[in-house]
């Protein structure tokens, strides 16, 4: 928490006909992660990429690949994505019940990846209470999972602040990531609340100059972070 802000461009908004060029472009611009959205058409209403694409991406990328599993059966598929080269794997709390959330975290770490848990907009932060001390990252969704290009849900920054508070109570310091509608106007809101990693899709890849857009968002977020820490 409260580490220098990193941008994680989502490949869901990249040009799949010129994939390598887009990845190289964001790496040169200083992206901290590549965000790899996996949606199975059941957990959320879209169907995106999977293991074969991740294998190619992991070989080509020089920055960590952050795999976000929006799927109904994460316990079955965690090994697939770990073996394919994921540096971090995020599972959704809403897809796991009882002890399965802790089991998923243990599986991810056992496979050599960093473990993260995502919360949909209506999922209470308290859902993380039993696992937050074991997490490398928490992902706060600021839109409903499914499609890129959605608008930021107002008040998501307050949820980021709740995660910060819960982590402090547990003596933990996971990275806090936010995904959904993040751009120049919204990045400062979540960064000031404690977000460390900002997932940007159209705000980067949809810009005329993706590198300049990435830098501007990062600078605005870091300025807000610095201001919040100085108060």
mmCIF file of C-alpha atoms in Angstrom:
data_model
loop_
_atom_site.group_PDB
_atom_site.id
_atom_site.type_symbol
_atom_site.label_atom_id
_atom_site.label_comp_id
_atom_site.label_asym_id
_atom_site.label_seq_id
_atom_site.Cartn_x
_atom_site.Cartn_y
_atom_site.Cartn_z
ATOM 1 C CA UNK A 1 0.000 0.000 0.000
ATOM 2 C CA UNK A 2 1.058 3.551 -0.761
ATOM 3 C CA UNK A 3 3.887 2.513 -3.056
ATOM 4 C CA UNK A 4 4.799 4.491 -6.190
ATOM 5 C CA UNK A 5 1.866 4.259 -8.586
ATOM 6 C CA UNK A 6 2.198 1.774 -11.428
ATOM 7 C CA UNK A 7 0.046 1.583 -14.551
ATOM 8 C CA UNK A 8 -1.155 -1.817 -15.780
ATOM 9 C CA UNK A 9 -2.548 -1.417 -19.311
ATOM 10 C CA UNK A 10 -5.210 -3.997 -20.090
ATOM 11 C CA UNK A 11 -4.629 -5.967 -23.275
ATOM 12 C CA UNK A 12 -8.395 -6.221 -23.668
ATOM 13 C CA UNK A 13 -8.130 -2.782 -25.308
ATOM 14 C CA UNK A 14 -4.952 -3.511 -27.297
ATOM 15 C CA UNK A 15 -4.754 -4.111 -31.044
ATOM 16 C CA UNK A 16 -4.745 -7.887 -31.371
ATOM 17 C CA UNK A 17 -3.639 -7.583 -34.985
ATOM 18 C CA UNK A 18 -0.451 -5.841 -33.824
ATOM 19 C CA UNK A 19 -0.147 -7.220 -30.334
ATOM 20 C CA UNK A 20 3.623 -7.263 -29.968
ATOM 21 C CA UNK A 21 3.935 -3.627 -31.028
ATOM 22 C CA UNK A 22 1.386 -2.544 -28.430
ATOM 23 C CA UNK A 23 3.172 -4.469 -25.668
ATOM 24 C CA UNK A 24 6.528 -2.977 -26.618
ATOM 25 C CA UNK A 25 4.961 0.482 -26.706
ATOM 26 C CA UNK A 26 3.650 0.311 -23.139
ATOM 27 C CA UNK A 27 6.897 -1.206 -21.877
ATOM 28 C CA UNK A 28 8.887 1.702 -23.300
ATOM 29 C CA UNK A 29 6.394 4.108 -21.729
ATOM 30 C CA UNK A 30 7.078 2.702 -18.270
ATOM 31 C CA UNK A 31 4.105 0.413 -17.594
ATOM 32 C CA UNK A 32 4.508 -1.582 -14.395
ATOM 33 C CA UNK A 33 2.449 -4.596 -15.476
ATOM 34 C CA UNK A 34 0.577 -6.033 -18.414
ATOM 35 C CA UNK A 35 -2.991 -6.724 -17.266
ATOM 36 C CA UNK A 36 -4.363 -9.910 -18.832
ATOM 37 C CA UNK A 37 -8.152 -10.217 -18.546
ATOM 38 C CA UNK A 38 -9.571 -13.743 -18.776
ATOM 39 C CA UNK A 39 -13.377 -13.873 -19.021
ATOM 40 C CA UNK A 40 -15.172 -17.160 -19.589
ATOM 41 C CA UNK A 41 -18.615 -15.928 -20.683
ATOM 42 C CA UNK A 42 -20.207 -17.350 -17.511
ATOM 43 C CA UNK A 43 -18.796 -15.407 -14.577
ATOM 44 C CA UNK A 44 -19.107 -12.222 -16.644
ATOM 45 C CA UNK A 45 -20.786 -11.534 -20.013
ATOM 46 C CA UNK A 46 -17.824 -11.626 -22.367
ATOM 47 C CA UNK A 47 -15.367 -14.135 -23.788
ATOM 48 C CA UNK A 48 -11.745 -13.079 -24.065
ATOM 49 C CA UNK A 49 -8.323 -14.718 -24.164
ATOM 50 C CA UNK A 50 -6.832 -17.777 -22.504
ATOM 51 C CA UNK A 51 -3.779 -19.937 -21.966
ATOM 52 C CA UNK A 52 -2.406 -20.048 -25.565
ATOM 53 C CA UNK A 53 -2.296 -16.241 -25.777
ATOM 54 C CA UNK A 54 -0.766 -15.965 -22.302
ATOM 55 C CA UNK A 55 2.037 -18.342 -23.261
ATOM 56 C CA UNK A 56 2.960 -16.116 -26.200
ATOM 57 C CA UNK A 57 2.643 -12.923 -24.174
ATOM 58 C CA UNK A 58 4.704 -14.198 -21.246
ATOM 59 C CA UNK A 59 7.580 -14.997 -23.598
ATOM 60 C CA UNK A 60 7.416 -11.581 -25.245
ATOM 61 C CA UNK A 61 6.832 -9.297 -22.250
ATOM 62 C CA UNK A 62 9.682 -7.892 -20.187
ATOM 63 C CA UNK A 63 7.387 -6.656 -17.394
ATOM 64 C CA UNK A 64 5.225 -8.791 -15.065
ATOM 65 C CA UNK A 65 2.022 -10.246 -16.476
ATOM 66 C CA UNK A 66 -0.917 -9.708 -14.127
ATOM 67 C CA UNK A 67 -3.592 -12.326 -14.917
ATOM 68 C CA UNK A 68 -7.133 -11.470 -13.830
ATOM 69 C CA UNK A 69 -9.371 -14.560 -13.817
ATOM 70 C CA UNK A 70 -13.045 -13.659 -14.248
ATOM 71 C CA UNK A 71 -14.097 -17.297 -14.392
ATOM 72 C CA UNK A 72 -16.419 -19.637 -12.520
ATOM 73 C CA UNK A 73 -13.898 -22.428 -11.854
ATOM 74 C CA UNK A 74 -10.613 -20.832 -10.719
ATOM 75 C CA UNK A 75 -9.470 -23.806 -8.653
ATOM 76 C CA UNK A 76 -9.358 -25.925 -11.801
ATOM 77 C CA UNK A 77 -7.640 -23.329 -13.950
ATOM 78 C CA UNK A 78 -5.091 -21.698 -11.638
ATOM 79 C CA UNK A 79 -2.454 -24.331 -12.573
ATOM 80 C CA UNK A 80 -3.015 -23.699 -16.280
ATOM 81 C CA UNK A 81 -2.267 -19.990 -16.020
ATOM 82 C CA UNK A 82 0.613 -20.439 -13.602
ATOM 83 C CA UNK A 83 2.241 -22.914 -15.982
ATOM 84 C CA UNK A 84 1.642 -20.537 -18.893
ATOM 85 C CA UNK A 85 3.774 -17.830 -17.297
ATOM 86 C CA UNK A 86 1.537 -15.638 -15.112
ATOM 87 C CA UNK A 87 3.561 -13.554 -12.662
ATOM 88 C CA UNK A 88 0.499 -12.801 -10.564
ATOM 89 C CA UNK A 89 -2.947 -14.400 -10.584
ATOM 90 C CA UNK A 90 -6.116 -12.719 -9.371
ATOM 91 C CA UNK A 91 -9.199 -14.739 -8.500
ATOM 92 C CA UNK A 92 -12.638 -13.355 -7.702
ATOM 93 C CA UNK A 93 -13.990 -13.779 -4.193
ATOM 94 C CA UNK A 94 -17.470 -14.200 -5.688
ATOM 95 C CA UNK A 95 -16.412 -17.412 -7.476
ATOM 96 C CA UNK A 96 -15.102 -19.111 -4.338
ATOM 97 C CA UNK A 97 -17.007 -20.238 -1.266
ATOM 98 C CA UNK A 98 -16.080 -21.223 2.260
ATOM 99 C CA UNK A 99 -12.465 -22.292 2.560
ATOM 100 C CA UNK A 100 -11.989 -22.265 -1.227
ATOM 101 C CA UNK A 101 -10.776 -18.655 -1.252
ATOM 102 C CA UNK A 102 -7.886 -19.468 1.097
ATOM 103 C CA UNK A 103 -7.241 -22.631 -0.884
ATOM 104 C CA UNK A 104 -6.988 -20.644 -4.127
ATOM 105 C CA UNK A 105 -4.499 -18.217 -2.559
ATOM 106 C CA UNK A 106 -2.416 -21.146 -1.342
ATOM 107 C CA UNK A 107 -2.519 -22.771 -4.804
ATOM 108 C CA UNK A 108 -1.351 -19.601 -6.529
ATOM 109 C CA UNK A 109 1.556 -19.112 -4.154
ATOM 110 C CA UNK A 110 2.447 -22.783 -4.335
ATOM 111 C CA UNK A 111 2.688 -22.446 -8.103
ATOM 112 C CA UNK A 112 5.231 -19.640 -7.727
ATOM 113 C CA UNK A 113 2.993 -16.679 -8.626
ATOM 114 C CA UNK A 114 1.849 -13.721 -6.560
ATOM 115 C CA UNK A 115 -1.686 -14.080 -5.222
ATOM 116 C CA UNK A 116 -4.470 -11.532 -5.484
ATOM 117 C CA UNK A 117 -8.202 -11.449 -4.849
ATOM 118 C CA UNK A 118 -10.681 -9.231 -6.688
ATOM 119 C CA UNK A 119 -13.922 -7.754 -5.398
ATOM 120 C CA UNK A 120 -16.840 -6.775 -7.607
ATOM 121 C CA UNK A 121 -18.416 -3.368 -6.863
ATOM 122 C CA UNK A 122 -21.116 -4.732 -4.546
ATOM 123 C CA UNK A 123 -18.923 -7.241 -2.687
ATOM 124 C CA UNK A 124 -18.081 -6.123 0.869
ATOM 125 C CA UNK A 125 -14.436 -5.519 1.728
ATOM 126 C CA UNK A 126 -14.932 -7.665 4.841
ATOM 127 C CA UNK A 127 -15.007 -10.689 2.513
ATOM 128 C CA UNK A 128 -11.197 -10.460 2.530
ATOM 129 C CA UNK A 129 -10.796 -10.503 6.295
ATOM 130 C CA UNK A 130 -9.596 -14.116 6.572
ATOM 131 C CA UNK A 131 -7.124 -13.952 3.672
ATOM 132 C CA UNK A 132 -5.835 -10.395 3.422
ATOM 133 C CA UNK A 133 -2.712 -11.144 5.471
ATOM 134 C CA UNK A 134 -1.712 -13.713 2.833
ATOM 135 C CA UNK A 135 -2.347 -11.577 -0.246
ATOM 136 C CA UNK A 136 0.208 -9.858 -2.449
ATOM 137 C CA UNK A 137 -2.494 -7.684 -4.005
ATOM 138 C CA UNK A 138 -6.180 -6.773 -3.742
ATOM 139 C CA UNK A 139 -8.096 -5.766 -6.853
ATOM 140 C CA UNK A 140 -11.019 -3.373 -6.393
ATOM 141 C CA UNK A 141 -13.339 -3.422 -9.395
ATOM 142 C CA UNK A 142 -14.659 0.057 -10.141
ATOM 143 C CA UNK A 143 -16.978 -1.284 -12.867
ATOM 144 C CA UNK A 144 -18.903 -4.525 -13.217
ATOM 145 C CA UNK A 145 -16.648 -7.183 -14.811
ATOM 146 C CA UNK A 146 -17.141 -7.920 -18.477
ATOM 147 C CA UNK A 147 -16.412 -5.183 -20.970
ATOM 148 C CA UNK A 148 -13.812 -2.473 -21.391
ATOM 149 C CA UNK A 149 -14.839 1.145 -21.871
ATOM 150 C CA UNK A 150 -17.261 1.346 -18.929
ATOM 151 C CA UNK A 151 -17.526 4.415 -16.719
ATOM 152 C CA UNK A 152 -15.984 4.521 -13.257
ATOM 153 C CA UNK A 153 -18.482 3.848 -10.474
ATOM 154 C CA UNK A 154 -18.488 6.844 -8.167
ATOM 155 C CA UNK A 155 -17.398 6.021 -4.633
ATOM 156 C CA UNK A 156 -14.961 3.276 -5.615
ATOM 157 C CA UNK A 157 -12.186 5.324 -4.033
ATOM 158 C CA UNK A 158 -13.960 4.944 -0.678
ATOM 159 C CA UNK A 159 -13.799 1.184 -1.141
ATOM 160 C CA UNK A 160 -10.051 1.452 -1.764
ATOM 161 C CA UNK A 161 -9.745 3.299 1.540
ATOM 162 C CA UNK A 162 -11.693 0.469 3.235
ATOM 163 C CA UNK A 163 -9.187 -2.062 1.905
ATOM 164 C CA UNK A 164 -6.332 0.068 3.239
ATOM 165 C CA UNK A 165 -7.993 0.121 6.669
ATOM 166 C CA UNK A 166 -8.611 -3.645 6.702
ATOM 167 C CA UNK A 167 -5.031 -4.359 5.663
ATOM 168 C CA UNK A 168 -3.655 -2.123 8.393
ATOM 169 C CA UNK A 169 -5.809 -3.892 10.982
ATOM 170 C CA UNK A 170 -4.282 -7.187 9.820
ATOM 171 C CA UNK A 171 -0.745 -5.815 9.782
ATOM 172 C CA UNK A 172 -0.597 -6.493 6.033
ATOM 173 C CA UNK A 173 0.553 -4.363 3.107
ATOM 174 C CA UNK A 174 -0.720 -5.820 -0.166
ATOM 175 C CA UNK A 175 -0.633 -3.774 -3.312
ATOM 176 C CA UNK A 176 -4.048 -2.318 -4.064
ATOM 177 C CA UNK A 177 -5.127 -2.384 -7.687
ATOM 178 C CA UNK A 178 -8.163 -0.693 -9.237
ATOM 179 C CA UNK A 179 -9.768 -1.728 -12.517
ATOM 180 C CA UNK A 180 -12.546 0.043 -14.388
ATOM 181 C CA UNK A 181 -12.977 3.473 -15.907
ATOM 182 C CA UNK A 182 -9.526 4.620 -14.824
ATOM 183 C CA UNK A 183 -8.121 7.586 -16.725
ATOM 184 C CA UNK A 184 -6.768 11.066 -16.180
ATOM 185 C CA UNK A 185 -9.805 12.230 -14.167
ATOM 186 C CA UNK A 186 -10.289 9.173 -11.975
ATOM 187 C CA UNK A 187 -6.723 7.971 -11.383
ATOM 188 C CA UNK A 188 -6.016 10.710 -8.796
ATOM 189 C CA UNK A 189 -9.135 9.754 -6.805
ATOM 190 C CA UNK A 190 -8.128 6.140 -6.246
ATOM 191 C CA UNK A 191 -4.414 6.895 -5.884
ATOM 192 C CA UNK A 192 -5.101 9.389 -3.101
ATOM 193 C CA UNK A 193 -7.204 6.708 -1.373
ATOM 194 C CA UNK A 194 -4.333 4.214 -1.455
ATOM 195 C CA UNK A 195 -4.335 2.460 -4.843
ATOM 196 C CA UNK A 196 -0.882 1.407 -6.050
ATOM 197 C CA UNK A 197 -1.697 -0.226 -9.405
ATOM 198 C CA UNK A 198 -4.113 1.283 -11.916
ATOM 199 C CA UNK A 199 -5.544 -0.816 -14.719
ATOM 200 C CA UNK A 200 -6.104 1.317 -17.806
ATOM 201 C CA UNK A 201 -7.636 0.076 -21.031
ATOM 202 C CA UNK A 202 -9.073 2.580 -23.478
ATOM 203 C CA UNK A 203 -7.445 5.474 -21.620
ATOM 204 C CA UNK A 204 -4.070 4.165 -22.827
ATOM 205 C CA UNK A 205 -4.613 2.016 -25.906
ATOM 206 C CA UNK A 206 -7.419 4.208 -27.226
ATOM 207 C CA UNK A 207 -5.324 7.379 -27.060
ATOM 208 C CA UNK A 208 -3.643 8.932 -30.083
ATOM 209 C CA UNK A 209 -0.354 8.625 -28.209
ATOM 210 C CA UNK A 210 -0.601 5.691 -25.752
ATOM 211 C CA UNK A 211 2.818 6.362 -24.238
ATOM 212 C CA UNK A 212 1.975 9.995 -23.499
ATOM 213 C CA UNK A 213 -1.424 9.011 -22.094
ATOM 214 C CA UNK A 214 0.173 6.436 -19.789
ATOM 215 C CA UNK A 215 2.718 8.955 -18.535
ATOM 216 C CA UNK A 216 0.069 11.622 -17.917
ATOM 217 C CA UNK A 217 -2.153 9.257 -15.938
ATOM 218 C CA UNK A 218 0.764 8.030 -13.871
ATOM 219 C CA UNK A 219 1.953 11.559 -13.114
ATOM 220 C CA UNK A 220 -1.527 12.723 -12.105
ATOM 221 C CA UNK A 221 -1.991 9.699 -9.853
ATOM 222 C CA UNK A 222 1.416 10.067 -8.230
ATOM 223 C CA UNK A 223 0.801 13.768 -7.562
ATOM 224 C CA UNK A 224 -2.470 12.896 -5.832
ATOM 225 C CA UNK A 225 -0.740 10.151 -3.850
ATOM 226 C CA UNK A 226 2.012 12.532 -2.721
ATOM 227 C CA UNK A 227 -0.553 15.109 -1.699
ATOM 228 C CA UNK A 228 -2.548 12.575 0.306
ATOM 229 C CA UNK A 229 0.546 11.362 2.167
ATOM 230 C CA UNK A 230 1.569 14.932 2.985
ATOM 231 C CA UNK A 231 -1.734 15.659 4.725
#
